[in-house]
Short mmCIF file of C-alpha atoms and ligand atoms in Angstrom, two decimals:
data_model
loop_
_atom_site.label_atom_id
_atom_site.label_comp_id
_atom_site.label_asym_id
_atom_site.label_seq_id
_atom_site.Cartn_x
_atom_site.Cartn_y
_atom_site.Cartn_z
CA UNK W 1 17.17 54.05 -13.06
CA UNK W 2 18.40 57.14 -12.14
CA UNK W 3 18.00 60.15 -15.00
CA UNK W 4 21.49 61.72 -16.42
CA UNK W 5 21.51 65.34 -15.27
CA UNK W 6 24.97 66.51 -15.66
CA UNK W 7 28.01 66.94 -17.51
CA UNK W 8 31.25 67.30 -16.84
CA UNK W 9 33.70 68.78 -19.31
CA UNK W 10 36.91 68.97 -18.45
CA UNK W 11 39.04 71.96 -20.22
CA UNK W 12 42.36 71.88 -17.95
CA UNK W 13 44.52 70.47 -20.68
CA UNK W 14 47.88 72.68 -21.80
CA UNK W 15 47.13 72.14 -25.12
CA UNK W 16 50.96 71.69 -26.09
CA UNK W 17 49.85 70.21 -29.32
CA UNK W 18 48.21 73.83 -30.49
CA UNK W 19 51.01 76.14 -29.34
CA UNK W 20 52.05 78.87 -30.12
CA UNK W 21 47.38 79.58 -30.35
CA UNK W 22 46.89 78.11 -27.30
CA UNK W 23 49.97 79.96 -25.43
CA UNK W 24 47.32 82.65 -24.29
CA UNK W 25 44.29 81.36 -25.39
CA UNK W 26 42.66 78.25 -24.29
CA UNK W 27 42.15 75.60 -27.26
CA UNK W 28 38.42 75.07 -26.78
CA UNK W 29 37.88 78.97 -27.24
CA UNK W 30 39.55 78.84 -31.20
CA UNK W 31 36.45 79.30 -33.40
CA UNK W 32 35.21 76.64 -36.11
CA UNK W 33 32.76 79.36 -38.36
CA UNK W 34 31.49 81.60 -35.68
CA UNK W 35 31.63 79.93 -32.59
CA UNK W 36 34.32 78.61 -30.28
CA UNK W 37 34.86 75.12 -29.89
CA UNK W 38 33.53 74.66 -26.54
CA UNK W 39 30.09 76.11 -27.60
CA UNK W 40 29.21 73.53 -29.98
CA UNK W 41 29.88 70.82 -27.10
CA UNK W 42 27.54 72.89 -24.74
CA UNK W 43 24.89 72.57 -27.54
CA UNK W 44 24.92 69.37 -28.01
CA UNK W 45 24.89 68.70 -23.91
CA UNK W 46 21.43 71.33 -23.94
CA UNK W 47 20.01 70.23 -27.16
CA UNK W 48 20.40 66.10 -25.21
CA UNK W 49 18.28 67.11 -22.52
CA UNK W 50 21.22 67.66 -19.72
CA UNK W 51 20.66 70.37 -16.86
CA UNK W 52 23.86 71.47 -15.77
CA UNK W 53 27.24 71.51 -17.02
CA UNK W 54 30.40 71.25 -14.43
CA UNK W 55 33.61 72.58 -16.36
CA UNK W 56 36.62 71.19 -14.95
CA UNK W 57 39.02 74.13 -15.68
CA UNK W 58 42.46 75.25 -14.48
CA UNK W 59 44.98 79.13 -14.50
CA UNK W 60 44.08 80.79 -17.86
CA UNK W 61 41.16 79.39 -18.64
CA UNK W 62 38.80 82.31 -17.29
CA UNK W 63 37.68 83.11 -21.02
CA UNK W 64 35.46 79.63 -21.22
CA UNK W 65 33.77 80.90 -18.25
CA UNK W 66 32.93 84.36 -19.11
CA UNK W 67 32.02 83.00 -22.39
CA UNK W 68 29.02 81.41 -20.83
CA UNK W 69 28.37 84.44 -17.94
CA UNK W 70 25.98 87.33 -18.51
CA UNK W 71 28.85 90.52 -19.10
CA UNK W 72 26.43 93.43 -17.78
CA UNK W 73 29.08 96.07 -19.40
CA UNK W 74 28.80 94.43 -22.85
CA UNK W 75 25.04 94.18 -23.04
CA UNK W 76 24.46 97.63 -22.05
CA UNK W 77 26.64 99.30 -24.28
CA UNK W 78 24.80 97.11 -27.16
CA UNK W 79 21.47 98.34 -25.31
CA UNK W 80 22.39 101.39 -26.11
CA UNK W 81 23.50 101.61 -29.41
CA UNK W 82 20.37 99.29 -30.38
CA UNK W 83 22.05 96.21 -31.05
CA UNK W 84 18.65 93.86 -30.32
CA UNK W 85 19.86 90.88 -32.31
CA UNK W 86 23.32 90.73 -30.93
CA UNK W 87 21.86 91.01 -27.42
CA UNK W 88 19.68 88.48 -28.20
CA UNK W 89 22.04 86.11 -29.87
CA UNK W 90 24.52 86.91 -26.69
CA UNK W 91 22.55 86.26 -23.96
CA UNK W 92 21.18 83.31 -25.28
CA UNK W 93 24.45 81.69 -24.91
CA UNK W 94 24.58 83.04 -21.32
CA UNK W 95 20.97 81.25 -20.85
CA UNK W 96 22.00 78.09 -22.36
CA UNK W 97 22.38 75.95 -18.93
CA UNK W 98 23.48 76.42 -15.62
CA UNK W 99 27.87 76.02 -15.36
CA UNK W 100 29.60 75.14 -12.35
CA UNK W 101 33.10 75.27 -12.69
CA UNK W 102 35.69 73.00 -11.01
CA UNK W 103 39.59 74.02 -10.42
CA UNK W 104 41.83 71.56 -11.26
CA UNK W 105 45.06 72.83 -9.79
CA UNK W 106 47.93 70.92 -11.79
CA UNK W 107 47.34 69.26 -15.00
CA UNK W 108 47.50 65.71 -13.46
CA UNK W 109 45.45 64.01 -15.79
CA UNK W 110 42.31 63.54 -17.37
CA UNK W 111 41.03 60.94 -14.85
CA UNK W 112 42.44 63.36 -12.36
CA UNK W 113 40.25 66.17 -13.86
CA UNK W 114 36.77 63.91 -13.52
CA UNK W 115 37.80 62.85 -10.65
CA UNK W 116 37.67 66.33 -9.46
CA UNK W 117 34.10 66.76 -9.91
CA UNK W 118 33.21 63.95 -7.47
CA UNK W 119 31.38 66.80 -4.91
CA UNK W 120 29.17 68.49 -7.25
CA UNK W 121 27.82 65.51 -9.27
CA UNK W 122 27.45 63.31 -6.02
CA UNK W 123 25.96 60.00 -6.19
CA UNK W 124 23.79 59.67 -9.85
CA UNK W 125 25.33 58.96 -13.65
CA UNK W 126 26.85 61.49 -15.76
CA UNK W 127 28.08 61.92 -19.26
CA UNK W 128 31.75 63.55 -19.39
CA UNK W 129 32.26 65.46 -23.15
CA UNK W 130 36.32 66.23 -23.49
CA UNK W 131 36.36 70.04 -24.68
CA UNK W 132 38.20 69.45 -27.72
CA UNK W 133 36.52 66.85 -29.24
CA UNK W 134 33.21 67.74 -31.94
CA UNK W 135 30.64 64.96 -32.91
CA UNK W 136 28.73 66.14 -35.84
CA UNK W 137 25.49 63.87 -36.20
CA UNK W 138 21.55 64.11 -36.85
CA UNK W 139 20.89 62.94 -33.63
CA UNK W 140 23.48 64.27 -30.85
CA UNK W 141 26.08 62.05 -29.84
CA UNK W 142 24.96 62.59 -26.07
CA UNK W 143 21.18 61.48 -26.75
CA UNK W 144 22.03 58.89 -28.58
CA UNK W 145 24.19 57.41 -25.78
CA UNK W 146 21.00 58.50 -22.97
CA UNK W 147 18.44 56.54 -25.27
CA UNK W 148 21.14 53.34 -25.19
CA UNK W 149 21.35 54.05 -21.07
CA UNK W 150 17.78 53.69 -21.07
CA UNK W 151 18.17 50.23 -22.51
CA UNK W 152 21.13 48.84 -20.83
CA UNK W 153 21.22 50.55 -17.49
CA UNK W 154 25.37 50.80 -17.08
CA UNK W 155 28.18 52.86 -18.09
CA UNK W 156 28.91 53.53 -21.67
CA UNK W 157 32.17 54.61 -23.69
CA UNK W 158 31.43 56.09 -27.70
CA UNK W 159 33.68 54.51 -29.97
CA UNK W 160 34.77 55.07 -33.49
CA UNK W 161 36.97 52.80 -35.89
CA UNK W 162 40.11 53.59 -36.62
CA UNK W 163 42.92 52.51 -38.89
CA UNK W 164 45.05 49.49 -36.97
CA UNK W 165 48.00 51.68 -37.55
CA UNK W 166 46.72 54.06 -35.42
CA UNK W 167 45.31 52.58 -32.40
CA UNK W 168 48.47 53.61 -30.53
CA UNK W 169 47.07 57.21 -30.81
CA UNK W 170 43.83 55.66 -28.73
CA UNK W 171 42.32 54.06 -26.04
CA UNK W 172 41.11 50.68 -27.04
CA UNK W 173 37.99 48.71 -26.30
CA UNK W 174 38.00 45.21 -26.79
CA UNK W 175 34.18 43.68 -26.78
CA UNK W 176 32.00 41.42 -27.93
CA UNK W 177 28.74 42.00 -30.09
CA UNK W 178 25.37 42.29 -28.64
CA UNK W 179 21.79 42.08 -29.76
CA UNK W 180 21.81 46.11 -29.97
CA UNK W 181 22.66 47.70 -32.70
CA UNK W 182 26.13 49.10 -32.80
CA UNK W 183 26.88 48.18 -28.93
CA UNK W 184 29.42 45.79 -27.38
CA UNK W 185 30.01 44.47 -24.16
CA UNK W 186 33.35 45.76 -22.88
CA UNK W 187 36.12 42.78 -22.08
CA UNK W 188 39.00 44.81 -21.98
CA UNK W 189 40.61 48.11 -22.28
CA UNK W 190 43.99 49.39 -23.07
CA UNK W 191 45.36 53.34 -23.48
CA UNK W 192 47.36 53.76 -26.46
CA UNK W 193 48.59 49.96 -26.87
CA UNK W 194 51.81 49.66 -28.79
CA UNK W 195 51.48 47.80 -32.54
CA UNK W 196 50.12 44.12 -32.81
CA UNK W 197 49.75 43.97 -29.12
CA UNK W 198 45.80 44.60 -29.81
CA UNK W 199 43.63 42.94 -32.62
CA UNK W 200 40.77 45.38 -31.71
CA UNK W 201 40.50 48.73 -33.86
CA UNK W 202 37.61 50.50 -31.36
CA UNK W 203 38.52 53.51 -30.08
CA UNK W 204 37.36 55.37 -27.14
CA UNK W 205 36.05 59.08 -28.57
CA UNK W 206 35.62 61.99 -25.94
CA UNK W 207 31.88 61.09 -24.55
CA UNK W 208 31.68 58.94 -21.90
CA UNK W 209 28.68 58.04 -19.83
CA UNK W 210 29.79 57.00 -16.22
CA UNK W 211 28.26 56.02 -12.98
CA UNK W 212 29.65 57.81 -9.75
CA UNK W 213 31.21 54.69 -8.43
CA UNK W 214 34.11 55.36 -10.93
CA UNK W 215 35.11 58.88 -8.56
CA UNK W 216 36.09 55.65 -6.23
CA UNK W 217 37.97 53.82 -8.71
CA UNK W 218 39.71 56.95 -9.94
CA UNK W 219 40.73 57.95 -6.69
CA UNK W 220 42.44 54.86 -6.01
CA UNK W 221 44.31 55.12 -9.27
CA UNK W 222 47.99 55.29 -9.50
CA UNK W 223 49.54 57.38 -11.88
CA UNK W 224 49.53 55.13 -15.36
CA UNK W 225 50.58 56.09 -19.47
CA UNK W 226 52.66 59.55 -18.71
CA UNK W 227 52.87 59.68 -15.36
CA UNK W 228 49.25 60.91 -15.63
CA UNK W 229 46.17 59.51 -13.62
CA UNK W 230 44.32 57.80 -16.71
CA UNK W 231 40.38 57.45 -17.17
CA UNK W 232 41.06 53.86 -19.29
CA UNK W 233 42.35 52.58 -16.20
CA UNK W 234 39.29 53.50 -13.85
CA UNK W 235 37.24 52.50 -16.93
CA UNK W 236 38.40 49.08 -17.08
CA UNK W 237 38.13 48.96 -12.98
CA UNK W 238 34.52 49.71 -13.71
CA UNK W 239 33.60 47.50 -16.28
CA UNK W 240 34.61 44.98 -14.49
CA UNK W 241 32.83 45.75 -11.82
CA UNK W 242 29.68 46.79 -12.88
CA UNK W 243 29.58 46.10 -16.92
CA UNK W 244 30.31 48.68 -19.30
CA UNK W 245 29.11 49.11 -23.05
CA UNK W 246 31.00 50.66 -25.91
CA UNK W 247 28.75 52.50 -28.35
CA UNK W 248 29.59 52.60 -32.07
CA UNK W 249 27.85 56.21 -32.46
CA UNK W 250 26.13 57.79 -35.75
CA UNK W 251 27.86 60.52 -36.99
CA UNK W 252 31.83 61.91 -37.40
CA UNK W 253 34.11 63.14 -34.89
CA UNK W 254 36.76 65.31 -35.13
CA UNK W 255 39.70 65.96 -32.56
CA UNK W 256 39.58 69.88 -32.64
CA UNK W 257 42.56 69.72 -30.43
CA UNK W 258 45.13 68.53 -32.96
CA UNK W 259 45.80 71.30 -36.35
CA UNK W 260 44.14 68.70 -38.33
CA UNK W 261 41.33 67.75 -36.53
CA UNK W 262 40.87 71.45 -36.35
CA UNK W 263 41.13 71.89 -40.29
CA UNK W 264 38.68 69.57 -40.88
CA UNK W 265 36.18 70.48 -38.32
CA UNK W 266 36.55 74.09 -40.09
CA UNK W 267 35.45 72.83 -43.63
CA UNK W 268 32.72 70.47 -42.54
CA UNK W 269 31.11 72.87 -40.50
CA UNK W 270 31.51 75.66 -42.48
CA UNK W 271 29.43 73.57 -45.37
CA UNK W 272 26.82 73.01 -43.35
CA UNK W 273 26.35 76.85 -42.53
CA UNK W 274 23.53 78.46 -43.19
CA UNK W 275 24.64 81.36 -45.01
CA UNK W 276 28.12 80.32 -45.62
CA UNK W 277 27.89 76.89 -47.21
CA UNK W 278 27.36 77.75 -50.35
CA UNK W 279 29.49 80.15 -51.63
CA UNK W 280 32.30 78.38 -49.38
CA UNK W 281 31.33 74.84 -51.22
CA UNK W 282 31.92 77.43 -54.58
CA UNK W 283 35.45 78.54 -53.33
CA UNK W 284 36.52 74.87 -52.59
CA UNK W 285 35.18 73.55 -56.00
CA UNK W 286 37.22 76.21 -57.53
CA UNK W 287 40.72 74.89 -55.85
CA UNK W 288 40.00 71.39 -56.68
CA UNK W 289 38.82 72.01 -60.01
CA UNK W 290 42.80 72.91 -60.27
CA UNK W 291 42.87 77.22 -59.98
CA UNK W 292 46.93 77.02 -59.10
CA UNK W 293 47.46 78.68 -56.18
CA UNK W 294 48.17 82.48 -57.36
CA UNK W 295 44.86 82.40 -58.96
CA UNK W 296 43.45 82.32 -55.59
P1 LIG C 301 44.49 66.10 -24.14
O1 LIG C 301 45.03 64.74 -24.27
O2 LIG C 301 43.91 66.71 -25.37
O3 LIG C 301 45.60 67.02 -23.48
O4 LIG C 301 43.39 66.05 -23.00
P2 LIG C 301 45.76 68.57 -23.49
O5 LIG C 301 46.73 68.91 -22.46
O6 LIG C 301 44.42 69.26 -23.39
O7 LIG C 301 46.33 68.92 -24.94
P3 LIG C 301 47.73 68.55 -25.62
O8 LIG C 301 47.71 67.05 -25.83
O9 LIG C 301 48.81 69.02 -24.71
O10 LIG C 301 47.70 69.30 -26.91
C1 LIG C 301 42.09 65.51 -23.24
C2 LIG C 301 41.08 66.28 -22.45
O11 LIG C 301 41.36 66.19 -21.06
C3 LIG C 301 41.48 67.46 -20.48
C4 LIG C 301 41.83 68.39 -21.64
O12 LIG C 301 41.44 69.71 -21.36
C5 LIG C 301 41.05 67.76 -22.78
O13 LIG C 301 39.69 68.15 -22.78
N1 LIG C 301 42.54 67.40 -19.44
C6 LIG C 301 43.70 66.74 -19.68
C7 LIG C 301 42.31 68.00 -18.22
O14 LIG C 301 41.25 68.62 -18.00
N2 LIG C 301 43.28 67.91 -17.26
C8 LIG C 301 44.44 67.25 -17.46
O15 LIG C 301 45.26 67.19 -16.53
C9 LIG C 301 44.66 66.66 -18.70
#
C-alpha cells in the first residue's frame, strides 16, 4: 500500500459568501486568535505526518503563498533590531513543509481545482483539506483518516451529522455500517439533495482521502450542481469503482468560510489558547451572566 505523501488544498474559491473581507483579502488568510485560517490546516497536514503540500490557488491569492515563503527583507530588519523570538516563531512557519502551488485559472469548480493537481501528485493517494474548513480534535482529523487507510486500503470521505433540514447545504453519503468503528461503506452520493429526497443525514466535511485514479474520473466530468465541475460526482464515479469509505471523525468542524462558522471557530479556539483562554472564558461568563450590553 502505497504511503500518503501529499496534500492538496485548494484556495481558488471567490469567497462571495465573506465579502466585502474577502474583496482584497483571501478568506483563508482572516485570523482565528493569531493565526490565519490556512495555517491551522497546514498544521494539522505537518503534525499527520504529510511531506508536501500542493495549494491549488488562483489571481489574488499571492498572500497564502508568501505566508508560507522565507521574506529575506522582513527577517533582517527583525535581525537587526533583535527580534530572536519573532524570527524564530516566523521562520518556523516558513519551515513547516515544502508548498507547491498550482494556478487554477477560472474558478471552475472544486473538482476542477483537484483536478488541477493531477501533474504534481502523479500516480500515489492523497488527502485534499478545503482551505476554509477547521477540524479541532485530539488526534488530527488527517491522521485519523491515514490510520483508517492503513486498515481499509481505499479512498475515504470525513463525515459529520447534520440536522435533516440541512442536508441541502451538503454533500451526502449514503452507506452502510461496518465492523470499524465509525466507518461506512459508501452506496451512494448526492451534492446538496433537495428535502426528503435523501433519508441519510452524513455529510461530506472538507478532508478527503483520494486515490489518483479520481484525476481520470474528474477529467471526464461534465459540469454538474452550478454549472461547476463537482468532486461528489467523481466521488461517486470512484466508489463505485474502487470502494470508498466515509469516516465519522473525532472532533468538531467548523466552516470558517461562512460569518458563522467563522464566529464560532473564533471563540472555541480562542478558549483553548494558551494565554488567552482564561481571561477570554472571564469576559464571556460576564455577558452571559447578563452585563447588558453598555456595561460592556
Ligand atoms: P466554496 O464552496 O467555499 O466556494 O469552495 P468559495 O468560492 O471558496 O466561497 P463562497 O461560497 O463564494 O463564499 C470550497 C473550497 O473549494 C475551493 C475553495 O477555495 C474552497 O477551499 N474552490 C472552489 C476552488 O479552489 N476553486 C473553485 O473553482 C471553487
Amino acid at each position: 500500500m502505497k504511503k500518503i505523501r501529499k496534500a492538496v488544498i485548494p484556495v481558488a474559491g471567490l469567497g462571495t459568501r465573506f465579502l466585502p473581507a474577502t474583496k482584497a483579502i483571501p478568506k483563508e488568510m482572516l485570523t482565528i486568535v493569531d493565526r490565519p485560517t490556512i495555517q491551522y490546516i497546514v498544521e494539522e497536514v505537518v503534525a499527520s505526518g504529510i511531506e508536501e503540500v500542493i495549494l491549488i490557488t488562483s489571481a489574488g491569492k499571492s498572500a497564502i503563498e508568501n505566508h508560507f515563503d522565507y521574506d529575506f527583507q522582513l527577517d533582517t530588519v527583525l535581525k537587526e533590531k533583535n527580534k530572536a523570538r519573532l524570527r524564530e516563531e516566523l521562520n518556523n512557519i516558513s519551515n513547516l513543509i515544502d508548498v507547491v502551488s498550482v494556478r487554477q485559472k477560472e474558478p471552475l469548480g472544486l473538482g476542477h481545482a483537484i483536478w488541477m493537481a493531477r501533474n504534481v501528485v502523479g500516480d500515489e493517494p492523497f488527502l485534499v483539506l478545503l482551505g476554509d474548513d477547521l477540524v479541532r480534535s485530539r488526534v488530527p482529523c488527517c491522521k485519523q483518516m491515514i490510520k483508517l487507510y492503513n486498515r481499509v486500503g481505499e479512498a475515504i470521505v470525513a463525515i459529520q451529522r447534520v440536522p435533516r433540514d440541512q442536508t441541502y447545504q451538503y454533500g451526502i453519503v449514503e452507506g452502510e455500517e461496518t465492523d470499524i468503528d465509525n466507518t461506512y461503506r459508501v452506496k451512494r452520493m448526492v451534492e446538496k439533495p433537495a428535502p426528503g429526497t435523501s433519508d441519510s443525514d452524513m455529510a461530506i466535511i472538507g478532508r478527503y482521502l483520494l486515490m489518483p485514479e479520481i484525476f481520470d474520473l474528474l477529467g471526464r466530468t461534465t459540469p454538474g450542481y452550478g454549472g461547476e465541475i463537482q468532486l461528489t460526482d467523481a466521488l461517486l464515479a470512484l466508489s463505485k469503482k474502487r470502494g470508498m469509505y466515509a469516516y465519522e471523525f473525532e472532533g468538531r468542524r467548523y466552516d470558517a468560510g461562512d460569518k458563522l462558522g467563522y464566529l464560532k471557530a473564533i471563540v472555541d479556539f480562542a478558549l483553548d489558547h494558551p494565554a488567552l483562554g482564561e481571561p477570554f472564558r472571564e469576559h464571556l461568563e460576564q455577558i452571559c451572566n447578563g452585563c447588558s450590553p453598555a456595561d460592556r
